[in-house]
Structure formats: C-alpha cells, structure tokens
Amino acid sequence: MSDSRVPRRRRFLVCEPRHFAVQYAINPWMQPDVRVDVDLAQEQWQALMSAYRAHGHTVDVVEPAPGLPDMVFAANSAVVVDGRVFGALFHAPERRPESTHYDTWFKAAGFDVHRPEAVCEGEGDLVWTGRYVLAGTGFRTTREAHREVQEFFGHPVISLTLVDPRFYHLDTALFVLDDDNVSYYPEAFSPGSREVLARLYPDAVLATLDDALAFGLNSVSDGRNVFIAPQAESLATTLADRGYVPVPVDLSEFRKAGGGIKCCTQEIRS
C-alpha cells in the first residue's frame, strides 16, 4: 500500500538550537535543573535537517537569537497558508520576543505578517489540513485567536479543547498525515472534541498514551513519509501497516523542553 502514498515536497522554516536550554518552566516537561546536552541537541537537529533534505524537502533557516532558548521551536512562530502569514503572540512572556525575529525573517522573504491580537502560538495550536484549520485551545492559544484566524484566512476553523497539560499544544496530540487523514491521541481532548474528531476522521490512526508521551504525535508527514520519534514504536508500526513510511529521527534532547520534530518545524505554504 505504501506505493500508493504520494509524498509532496514541502518547504520548512527552522532555527538552529545554538542557544537551546531549559531556563524556565512553562510546561510539565520543563525542569530547569535538568542539564541540556547542547552538542547532542545540535547533532539530533542536524539529523532531522538531513532527513528532510534527503526526502526532497526545502529547508530555510532563521538565525537564532541569544537569550531565547525556545526559538528552536519554529512551529510556534506562525501559521502560513496560501502565502499568508498569521504570526504569534506567545502566552509566556519569556517567549514573546521570539516573534520579532521570525516576523523579520518572513518580511525579508517577501511575506506580509499579520500580528494577532489574542494569544496564539502558531502551528503549535493551528493545524492546516488542506481544507480547514484544526485549532487547539485549553492551555495556550485562545478561542478569540481561533476567530481571528478564521477572519484572516477565510477558511473554516474547528476548535478542539485540550485537557491534559502534558499535551499543552495541539501538535503534541495530533498531526496531519495527508489531505484526508490524521493521527491523534483521543484522551488528550475533551469528550466533545473527541466526538468532533471521530466524525471528521472516522479512519484516523489512533495513538496510545505511550506513543503520545514519546512525542510520536509531534511528527511531520509529507503524505507518505512520516518523520517520527523512534520511541513511538507502536504508532510507527500502525502507520506502516496503513501504508505510510516511518522515518525515525531521535529528538529526545528536545523533549526536556516539551518539544519534538514538529515543534522544530514550521511549514511555509506559498
């Protein structure tokens, strides 16, 4: 079945983890007294970049700024649909300066950037499916931002409520496989949101708690190849059975800050 899955070349924006560290705690994964191995983080990040390029994807890099250890998590900086950029207004004051650096990059690259009025954390909580935006709320991005996103893009926005603080962003609990399907961990969502997802995606690939805790849902798919944490073994097996090709990339050092593959990857859809 994997031969019937068609990959689509993507353009990604990333940020080197030159200043990556855990200096504060804004999610349950972050423990400031836990040391980050910066050399290992660099090695793991480079492996992800190599995997993307090996599969034909384009990678653009924004310059990291000193004093912004979470800037490596490029997905939170914006959501880009049809060449339009909806920027970020971070919930945590420690991360708010990141927006200026990403906005500068987008503008230099020829994009106009919309500055949100409500708290909004980019692709961390806003997942473009090709038809509409799945929008997470409960811990970071607000429902007011969901309305703002719909007005800006003119695409339907479907609000989903997250209920487990370990899965504080939508991209830790769900990712898009292709234009027709997603993978998610049901218990990360409120009962009503689970019903919505079940109606929208009756054939979704459901993940276990172990898969989710391994950041297996913080994955990136090009429609065929799924760049996934190797620790999410059960999910990788299920994906392979469904015709996708798992591409294991270990970003375990970034889990100390509550991040993974998708967190480090912003998709630019022109």
PDB file of C-alpha atoms in Angstrom:
ATOM      1  CA  MET A   1       0.000   0.000   0.000  1.00  0.00           C
ATOM      2  CA  SER A   2       2.919   2.370   0.648  1.00  0.00           C
ATOM      3  CA  ASP A   3       3.493   2.685  -3.102  1.00  0.00           C
ATOM      4  CA  SER A   4       0.083   4.346  -3.379  1.00  0.00           C
ATOM      5  CA  ARG A   5       1.011   7.065  -0.890  1.00  0.00           C
ATOM      6  CA  VAL A   6       2.283  10.130  -2.723  1.00  0.00           C
ATOM      7  CA  PRO A   7       4.780  12.416  -0.987  1.00  0.00           C
ATOM      8  CA  ARG A   8       4.528  16.140  -1.573  1.00  0.00           C
ATOM      9  CA  ARG A   9       7.584  18.339  -1.407  1.00  0.00           C
ATOM     10  CA  ARG A  10       7.456  20.793   1.443  1.00  0.00           C
ATOM     11  CA  ARG A  11       9.224  23.999   2.421  1.00  0.00           C
ATOM     12  CA  PHE A  12      10.226  24.209   6.056  1.00  0.00           C
ATOM     13  CA  LEU A  13      11.498  27.034   8.242  1.00  0.00           C
ATOM     14  CA  VAL A  14      13.728  26.002  11.141  1.00  0.00           C
ATOM     15  CA  CYS A  15      16.053  27.552  13.718  1.00  0.00           C
ATOM     16  CA  GLU A  16      19.352  26.073  14.831  1.00  0.00           C
ATOM     17  CA  PRO A  17      19.441  25.129  18.551  1.00  0.00           C
ATOM     18  CA  ARG A  18      22.592  27.163  19.168  1.00  0.00           C
ATOM     19  CA  HIS A  19      21.138  28.711  22.332  1.00  0.00           C
ATOM     20  CA  PHE A  20      18.815  25.862  23.310  1.00  0.00           C
ATOM     21  CA  ALA A  21      18.461  25.314  27.056  1.00  0.00           C
ATOM     22  CA  VAL A  22      15.821  24.819  29.739  1.00  0.00           C
ATOM     23  CA  GLN A  23      15.975  28.057  31.706  1.00  0.00           C
ATOM     24  CA  TYR A  24      12.372  28.279  32.906  1.00  0.00           C
ATOM     25  CA  ALA A  25       9.308  26.035  33.226  1.00  0.00           C
ATOM     26  CA  ILE A  26       6.231  26.807  31.141  1.00  0.00           C
ATOM     27  CA  ASN A  27       5.017  23.237  30.599  1.00  0.00           C
ATOM     28  CA  PRO A  28       5.150  19.999  32.635  1.00  0.00           C
ATOM     29  CA  TRP A  29       8.137  18.695  30.661  1.00  0.00           C
ATOM     30  CA  MET A  30      10.467  21.534  31.593  1.00  0.00           C
ATOM     31  CA  GLN A  31      12.717  21.143  34.643  1.00  0.00           C
ATOM     32  CA  PRO A  32      15.279  23.978  34.796  1.00  0.00           C
ATOM     33  CA  ASP A  33      17.605  21.912  36.985  1.00  0.00           C
ATOM     34  CA  VAL A  34      17.961  19.300  34.217  1.00  0.00           C
ATOM     35  CA  ARG A  35      21.010  19.927  32.060  1.00  0.00           C
ATOM     36  CA  VAL A  36      20.632  20.066  28.284  1.00  0.00           C
ATOM     37  CA  ASP A  37      23.369  18.467  26.210  1.00  0.00           C
ATOM     38  CA  VAL A  38      23.733  21.196  23.580  1.00  0.00           C
ATOM     39  CA  ASP A  39      26.113  19.156  21.429  1.00  0.00           C
ATOM     40  CA  LEU A  40      23.663  16.255  21.344  1.00  0.00           C
ATOM     41  CA  ALA A  41      20.802  18.633  20.579  1.00  0.00           C
ATOM     42  CA  GLN A  42      22.778  20.036  17.652  1.00  0.00           C
ATOM     43  CA  GLU A  43      23.531  16.529  16.395  1.00  0.00           C
ATOM     44  CA  GLN A  44      19.891  15.460  16.618  1.00  0.00           C
ATOM     45  CA  TRP A  45      18.659  18.637  14.948  1.00  0.00           C
ATOM     46  CA  GLN A  46      21.158  18.238  12.104  1.00  0.00           C
ATOM     47  CA  ALA A  47      19.937  14.666  11.617  1.00  0.00           C
ATOM     48  CA  LEU A  48      16.401  15.990  11.169  1.00  0.00           C
ATOM     49  CA  MET A  49      17.588  18.554   8.629  1.00  0.00           C
ATOM     50  CA  SER A  50      19.449  15.839   6.729  1.00  0.00           C
ATOM     51  CA  ALA A  51      16.357  13.618   6.733  1.00  0.00           C
ATOM     52  CA  TYR A  52      14.199  16.415   5.324  1.00  0.00           C
ATOM     53  CA  ARG A  53      16.674  17.209   2.560  1.00  0.00           C
ATOM     54  CA  ALA A  54      17.196  13.532   1.742  1.00  0.00           C
ATOM     55  CA  HIS A  55      13.462  13.267   1.080  1.00  0.00           C
ATOM     56  CA  GLY A  56      13.431  16.277  -1.243  1.00  0.00           C
ATOM     57  CA  HIS A  57      12.188  18.981   1.089  1.00  0.00           C
ATOM     58  CA  THR A  58      13.459  22.562   1.169  1.00  0.00           C
ATOM     59  CA  VAL A  59      14.809  23.899   4.457  1.00  0.00           C
ATOM     60  CA  ASP A  60      15.142  27.608   5.262  1.00  0.00           C
ATOM     61  CA  VAL A  61      16.902  28.707   8.437  1.00  0.00           C
ATOM     62  CA  VAL A  62      16.240  31.722  10.655  1.00  0.00           C
ATOM     63  CA  GLU A  63      19.163  32.994  12.730  1.00  0.00           C
ATOM     64  CA  PRO A  64      18.840  32.104  16.428  1.00  0.00           C
ATOM     65  CA  ALA A  65      18.998  34.925  18.961  1.00  0.00           C
ATOM     66  CA  PRO A  66      20.882  34.777  22.287  1.00  0.00           C
ATOM     67  CA  GLY A  67      18.656  34.662  25.334  1.00  0.00           C
ATOM     68  CA  LEU A  68      15.790  32.920  23.509  1.00  0.00           C
ATOM     69  CA  PRO A  69      16.354  29.214  24.239  1.00  0.00           C
ATOM     70  CA  ASP A  70      12.982  28.113  22.822  1.00  0.00           C
ATOM     71  CA  MET A  71      13.421  29.864  19.497  1.00  0.00           C
ATOM     72  CA  VAL A  72      14.423  26.473  18.068  1.00  0.00           C
ATOM     73  CA  PHE A  73      10.730  25.556  18.203  1.00  0.00           C
ATOM     74  CA  ALA A  74       9.949  27.273  14.918  1.00  0.00           C
ATOM     75  CA  ALA A  75       6.451  25.819  14.582  1.00  0.00           C
ATOM     76  CA  ASN A  76       5.185  28.165  17.281  1.00  0.00           C
ATOM     77  CA  SER A  77       6.209  31.282  15.366  1.00  0.00           C
ATOM     78  CA  ALA A  78       3.339  31.442  12.867  1.00  0.00           C
ATOM     79  CA  VAL A  79       0.958  29.547  10.626  1.00  0.00           C
ATOM     80  CA  VAL A  80       1.315  30.052   6.880  1.00  0.00           C
ATOM     81  CA  VAL A  81      -1.491  29.228   4.441  1.00  0.00           C
ATOM     82  CA  ASP A  82      -1.597  30.282   0.773  1.00  0.00           C
ATOM     83  CA  GLY A  83       1.417  32.527   1.299  1.00  0.00           C
ATOM     84  CA  ARG A  84      -0.274  34.461   4.110  1.00  0.00           C
ATOM     85  CA  VAL A  85       1.422  34.597   7.486  1.00  0.00           C
ATOM     86  CA  PHE A  86      -0.510  34.732  10.749  1.00  0.00           C
ATOM     87  CA  GLY A  87       2.102  35.452  13.412  1.00  0.00           C
ATOM     88  CA  ALA A  88       2.332  34.542  17.082  1.00  0.00           C
ATOM     89  CA  LEU A  89       1.578  36.197  20.393  1.00  0.00           C
ATOM     90  CA  PHE A  90       3.034  33.843  22.977  1.00  0.00           C
ATOM     91  CA  HIS A  91       1.322  33.061  26.251  1.00  0.00           C
ATOM     92  CA  ALA A  92       4.591  33.066  28.218  1.00  0.00           C
ATOM     93  CA  PRO A  93       6.378  36.432  28.495  1.00  0.00           C
ATOM     94  CA  GLU A  94       9.705  34.618  28.160  1.00  0.00           C
ATOM     95  CA  ARG A  95       8.890  33.639  24.581  1.00  0.00           C
ATOM     96  CA  ARG A  96       7.261  36.822  23.296  1.00  0.00           C
ATOM     97  CA  PRO A  97      10.491  38.354  21.894  1.00  0.00           C
ATOM     98  CA  GLU A  98      10.820  35.391  19.509  1.00  0.00           C
ATOM     99  CA  SER A  99       8.047  36.830  17.342  1.00  0.00           C
ATOM    100  CA  THR A 100      10.111  39.838  16.303  1.00  0.00           C
ATOM    101  CA  HIS A 101      12.887  37.656  14.880  1.00  0.00           C
ATOM    102  CA  TYR A 102      10.512  35.414  12.943  1.00  0.00           C
ATOM    103  CA  ASP A 103       8.452  38.351  11.670  1.00  0.00           C
ATOM    104  CA  THR A 104      11.662  39.945  10.413  1.00  0.00           C
ATOM    105  CA  TRP A 105      12.587  36.768   8.539  1.00  0.00           C
ATOM    106  CA  PHE A 106       9.162  36.466   6.917  1.00  0.00           C
ATOM    107  CA  LYS A 107       9.125  40.104   5.848  1.00  0.00           C
ATOM    108  CA  ALA A 108      12.643  39.831   4.380  1.00  0.00           C
ATOM    109  CA  ALA A 109      11.441  36.778   2.462  1.00  0.00           C
ATOM    110  CA  GLY A 110       8.643  38.835   0.917  1.00  0.00           C
ATOM    111  CA  PHE A 111       5.712  37.893   3.151  1.00  0.00           C
ATOM    112  CA  ASP A 112       3.268  40.192   4.887  1.00  0.00           C
ATOM    113  CA  VAL A 113       2.772  39.253   8.532  1.00  0.00           C
ATOM    114  CA  HIS A 114      -0.460  39.632  10.470  1.00  0.00           C
ATOM    115  CA  ARG A 115       0.110  40.369  14.148  1.00  0.00           C
ATOM    116  CA  PRO A 116      -2.533  38.643  16.286  1.00  0.00           C
ATOM    117  CA  GLU A 117      -4.435  40.485  18.976  1.00  0.00           C
ATOM    118  CA  ALA A 118      -5.176  37.364  21.032  1.00  0.00           C
ATOM    119  CA  VAL A 119      -2.731  34.819  22.439  1.00  0.00           C
ATOM    120  CA  CYS A 120      -1.819  32.482  19.619  1.00  0.00           C
ATOM    121  CA  GLU A 121       1.104  30.071  19.265  1.00  0.00           C
ATOM    122  CA  GLY A 122       1.285  29.368  15.559  1.00  0.00           C
ATOM    123  CA  GLU A 123       1.370  25.794  14.311  1.00  0.00           C
ATOM    124  CA  GLY A 124       1.665  24.637  17.877  1.00  0.00           C
ATOM    125  CA  ASP A 125      -2.116  25.007  18.072  1.00  0.00           C
ATOM    126  CA  LEU A 126      -3.164  25.721  14.474  1.00  0.00           C
ATOM    127  CA  VAL A 127      -3.028  22.723  12.162  1.00  0.00           C
ATOM    128  CA  TRP A 128      -3.833  23.241   8.482  1.00  0.00           C
ATOM    129  CA  THR A 129      -5.478  20.172   6.961  1.00  0.00           C
ATOM    130  CA  GLY A 130      -5.819  21.367   3.368  1.00  0.00           C
ATOM    131  CA  ARG A 131      -9.493  22.210   3.852  1.00  0.00           C
ATOM    132  CA  TYR A 132      -9.761  23.852   7.258  1.00  0.00           C
ATOM    133  CA  VAL A 133      -7.777  24.697  10.360  1.00  0.00           C
ATOM    134  CA  LEU A 134      -7.901  22.438  13.394  1.00  0.00           C
ATOM    135  CA  ALA A 135      -7.329  24.794  16.313  1.00  0.00           C
ATOM    136  CA  GLY A 136      -6.302  23.797  19.813  1.00  0.00           C
ATOM    137  CA  THR A 137      -7.173  25.657  22.983  1.00  0.00           C
ATOM    138  CA  GLY A 138      -7.130  24.994  26.700  1.00  0.00           C
ATOM    139  CA  PHE A 139      -3.561  25.836  27.662  1.00  0.00           C
ATOM    140  CA  ARG A 140      -2.071  28.340  25.206  1.00  0.00           C
ATOM    141  CA  THR A 141      -3.928  29.649  22.154  1.00  0.00           C
ATOM    142  CA  THR A 142      -7.284  31.240  22.981  1.00  0.00           C
ATOM    143  CA  ARG A 143     -10.673  30.857  21.320  1.00  0.00           C
ATOM    144  CA  GLU A 144     -10.507  34.548  20.461  1.00  0.00           C
ATOM    145  CA  ALA A 145      -7.459  33.736  18.354  1.00  0.00           C
ATOM    146  CA  HIS A 146      -9.427  30.992  16.579  1.00  0.00           C
ATOM    147  CA  ARG A 147     -11.966  33.587  15.467  1.00  0.00           C
ATOM    148  CA  GLU A 148      -9.175  35.904  14.392  1.00  0.00           C
ATOM    149  CA  VAL A 149      -7.568  33.128  12.338  1.00  0.00           C
ATOM    150  CA  GLN A 150     -10.834  32.389  10.545  1.00  0.00           C
ATOM    151  CA  GLU A 151     -11.352  36.038   9.682  1.00  0.00           C
ATOM    152  CA  PHE A 152      -7.775  36.330   8.403  1.00  0.00           C
ATOM    153  CA  PHE A 153      -7.572  33.193   6.254  1.00  0.00           C
ATOM    154  CA  GLY A 154     -11.245  32.856   5.307  1.00  0.00           C
ATOM    155  CA  HIS A 155     -11.074  29.116   5.943  1.00  0.00           C
ATOM    156  CA  PRO A 156     -13.229  27.277   8.495  1.00  0.00           C
ATOM    157  CA  VAL A 157     -11.625  26.888  11.916  1.00  0.00           C
ATOM    158  CA  ILE A 158     -12.614  23.921  14.091  1.00  0.00           C
ATOM    159  CA  SER A 159     -11.900  24.447  17.786  1.00  0.00           C
ATOM    160  CA  LEU A 160     -10.630  21.492  19.808  1.00  0.00           C
ATOM    161  CA  THR A 161     -10.188  21.592  23.579  1.00  0.00           C
ATOM    162  CA  LEU A 162      -7.060  20.051  25.093  1.00  0.00           C
ATOM    163  CA  VAL A 163      -7.438  18.694  28.633  1.00  0.00           C
ATOM    164  CA  ASP A 164      -4.115  17.075  29.572  1.00  0.00           C
ATOM    165  CA  PRO A 165      -1.344  19.579  30.437  1.00  0.00           C
ATOM    166  CA  ARG A 166       1.303  17.174  29.157  1.00  0.00           C
ATOM    167  CA  PHE A 167      -0.183  17.781  25.716  1.00  0.00           C
ATOM    168  CA  TYR A 168      -0.340  21.534  26.018  1.00  0.00           C
ATOM    169  CA  HIS A 169      -0.227  22.225  22.272  1.00  0.00           C
ATOM    170  CA  LEU A 170      -2.358  20.597  19.599  1.00  0.00           C
ATOM    171  CA  ASP A 171       0.777  19.450  17.778  1.00  0.00           C
ATOM    172  CA  THR A 172       1.711  17.241  20.727  1.00  0.00           C
ATOM    173  CA  ALA A 173      -1.601  15.381  20.453  1.00  0.00           C
ATOM    174  CA  LEU A 174      -2.391  15.317  16.714  1.00  0.00           C
ATOM    175  CA  PHE A 175      -0.718  15.583  13.336  1.00  0.00           C
ATOM    176  CA  VAL A 176      -1.914  15.552   9.729  1.00  0.00           C
ATOM    177  CA  LEU A 177      -0.968  12.503   7.679  1.00  0.00           C
ATOM    178  CA  ASP A 178      -2.271  13.691   4.307  1.00  0.00           C
ATOM    179  CA  ASP A 179      -5.195  15.616   2.838  1.00  0.00           C
ATOM    180  CA  ASP A 180      -7.652  13.037   4.111  1.00  0.00           C
ATOM    181  CA  ASN A 181      -6.461  11.761   7.462  1.00  0.00           C
ATOM    182  CA  VAL A 182      -4.813  12.497  10.803  1.00  0.00           C
ATOM    183  CA  SER A 183      -3.310  10.664  13.749  1.00  0.00           C
ATOM    184  CA  TYR A 184      -4.163  11.650  17.328  1.00  0.00           C
ATOM    185  CA  TYR A 185      -4.362  10.572  20.960  1.00  0.00           C
ATOM    186  CA  PRO A 186      -8.051  10.719  21.945  1.00  0.00           C
ATOM    187  CA  GLU A 187      -7.602  11.202  25.700  1.00  0.00           C
ATOM    188  CA  ALA A 188      -5.753  14.477  25.135  1.00  0.00           C
ATOM    189  CA  PHE A 189      -9.089  16.035  24.120  1.00  0.00           C
ATOM    190  CA  SER A 190     -12.362  16.893  25.818  1.00  0.00           C
ATOM    191  CA  PRO A 191     -15.280  14.473  25.189  1.00  0.00           C
ATOM    192  CA  GLY A 192     -16.921  16.847  22.723  1.00  0.00           C
ATOM    193  CA  SER A 193     -13.696  17.380  20.824  1.00  0.00           C
ATOM    194  CA  ARG A 194     -13.182  13.622  20.612  1.00  0.00           C
ATOM    195  CA  GLU A 195     -16.611  13.328  19.027  1.00  0.00           C
ATOM    196  CA  VAL A 196     -15.766  16.029  16.509  1.00  0.00           C
ATOM    197  CA  LEU A 197     -12.540  14.292  15.528  1.00  0.00           C
ATOM    198  CA  ALA A 198     -14.281  10.929  15.239  1.00  0.00           C
ATOM    199  CA  ARG A 199     -16.841  12.445  12.880  1.00  0.00           C
ATOM    200  CA  LEU A 200     -14.258  14.255  10.772  1.00  0.00           C
ATOM    201  CA  TYR A 201     -11.784  11.371  10.651  1.00  0.00           C
ATOM    202  CA  PRO A 202     -13.517   8.012  11.127  1.00  0.00           C
ATOM    203  CA  ASP A 203     -10.411   6.218   9.810  1.00  0.00           C
ATOM    204  CA  ALA A 204      -7.865   8.186  11.857  1.00  0.00           C
ATOM    205  CA  VAL A 205      -4.751   6.491  13.167  1.00  0.00           C
ATOM    206  CA  LEU A 206      -5.216   6.468  16.933  1.00  0.00           C
ATOM    207  CA  ALA A 207      -2.161   6.622  19.163  1.00  0.00           C
ATOM    208  CA  THR A 208      -1.619   5.115  22.603  1.00  0.00           C
ATOM    209  CA  LEU A 209      -0.575   7.056  25.669  1.00  0.00           C
ATOM    210  CA  ASP A 210       2.945   5.651  25.334  1.00  0.00           C
ATOM    211  CA  ASP A 211       3.100   6.882  21.737  1.00  0.00           C
ATOM    212  CA  ALA A 212       1.955  10.339  22.822  1.00  0.00           C
ATOM    213  CA  LEU A 213       4.388  10.527  25.745  1.00  0.00           C
ATOM    214  CA  ALA A 214       7.185   9.623  23.330  1.00  0.00           C
ATOM    215  CA  PHE A 215       6.169  12.662  21.220  1.00  0.00           C
ATOM    216  CA  GLY A 216       5.109  10.339  18.435  1.00  0.00           C
ATOM    217  CA  LEU A 217       2.301  12.745  17.565  1.00  0.00           C
ATOM    218  CA  ASN A 218       4.737  15.626  17.237  1.00  0.00           C
ATOM    219  CA  SER A 219       5.521  14.251  13.799  1.00  0.00           C
ATOM    220  CA  VAL A 220       5.750  15.657  10.273  1.00  0.00           C
ATOM    221  CA  SER A 221       4.229  13.849   7.288  1.00  0.00           C
ATOM    222  CA  ASP A 222       4.690  14.645   3.604  1.00  0.00           C
ATOM    223  CA  GLY A 223       1.802  12.366   2.670  1.00  0.00           C
ATOM    224  CA  ARG A 224       3.934   9.238   2.521  1.00  0.00           C
ATOM    225  CA  ASN A 225       6.990   9.627   4.707  1.00  0.00           C
ATOM    226  CA  VAL A 226       6.366  10.297   8.398  1.00  0.00           C
ATOM    227  CA  PHE A 227       9.268  11.806  10.333  1.00  0.00           C
ATOM    228  CA  ILE A 228       8.638  10.358  13.774  1.00  0.00           C
ATOM    229  CA  ALA A 229      10.271   9.811  17.160  1.00  0.00           C
ATOM    230  CA  PRO A 230      11.774   6.291  17.177  1.00  0.00           C
ATOM    231  CA  GLN A 231      10.456   5.733  20.704  1.00  0.00           C
ATOM    232  CA  ALA A 232       6.874   5.734  19.347  1.00  0.00           C
ATOM    233  CA  GLU A 233       7.247   2.142  18.186  1.00  0.00           C
ATOM    234  CA  SER A 234       3.588   1.130  18.282  1.00  0.00           C
ATOM    235  CA  LEU A 235       2.479   4.172  16.293  1.00  0.00           C
ATOM    236  CA  ALA A 236       5.224   3.650  13.710  1.00  0.00           C
ATOM    237  CA  THR A 237       4.109   0.060  13.234  1.00  0.00           C
ATOM    238  CA  THR A 238       0.495   1.090  12.796  1.00  0.00           C
ATOM    239  CA  LEU A 239       1.458   3.778  10.284  1.00  0.00           C
ATOM    240  CA  ALA A 240       3.493   1.275   8.284  1.00  0.00           C
ATOM    241  CA  ASP A 241       0.527  -1.099   8.285  1.00  0.00           C
ATOM    242  CA  ARG A 242      -1.575   1.746   6.868  1.00  0.00           C
ATOM    243  CA  GLY A 243       0.862   2.345   4.018  1.00  0.00           C
ATOM    244  CA  TYR A 244       2.975   5.192   5.369  1.00  0.00           C
ATOM    245  CA  VAL A 245       6.753   5.048   5.638  1.00  0.00           C
ATOM    246  CA  PRO A 246       8.062   5.910   9.120  1.00  0.00           C
ATOM    247  CA  VAL A 247      11.336   7.854   9.100  1.00  0.00           C
ATOM    248  CA  PRO A 248      12.673   7.656  12.672  1.00  0.00           C
ATOM    249  CA  VAL A 249      14.554  10.739  13.857  1.00  0.00           C
ATOM    250  CA  ASP A 250      15.547  10.976  17.511  1.00  0.00           C
ATOM    251  CA  LEU A 251      14.990  14.434  19.016  1.00  0.00           C
ATOM    252  CA  SER A 252      14.880  13.169  22.597  1.00  0.00           C
ATOM    253  CA  GLU A 253      17.051  16.003  23.923  1.00  0.00           C
ATOM    254  CA  PHE A 254      14.351  18.485  22.947  1.00  0.00           C
ATOM    255  CA  ARG A 255      11.772  16.574  24.964  1.00  0.00           C
ATOM    256  CA  LYS A 256      13.364  18.149  28.045  1.00  0.00           C
ATOM    257  CA  ALA A 257      11.671  21.358  26.912  1.00  0.00           C
ATOM    258  CA  GLY A 258       8.461  19.686  25.758  1.00  0.00           C
ATOM    259  CA  GLY A 259       9.379  19.661  22.085  1.00  0.00           C
ATOM    260  CA  GLY A 260       9.977  17.291  19.197  1.00  0.00           C
ATOM    261  CA  ILE A 261      10.124  17.032  15.435  1.00  0.00           C
ATOM    262  CA  LYS A 262       7.085  19.148  14.581  1.00  0.00           C
ATOM    263  CA  CYS A 263       7.905  21.745  17.227  1.00  0.00           C
ATOM    264  CA  CYS A 264      11.170  22.357  15.393  1.00  0.00           C
ATOM    265  CA  THR A 265       9.476  22.631  12.002  1.00  0.00           C
ATOM    266  CA  GLN A 266       7.414  25.478  10.549  1.00  0.00           C
ATOM    267  CA  GLU A 267       5.828  24.725   7.166  1.00  0.00           C
ATOM    268  CA  ILE A 268       5.671  27.517   4.622  1.00  0.00           C
ATOM    269  CA  ARG A 269       2.718  27.015   2.315  1.00  0.00           C
ATOM    270  CA  SER A 270       3.011  29.501  -0.531  1.00  0.00           C
TER     271      SER A 270
END
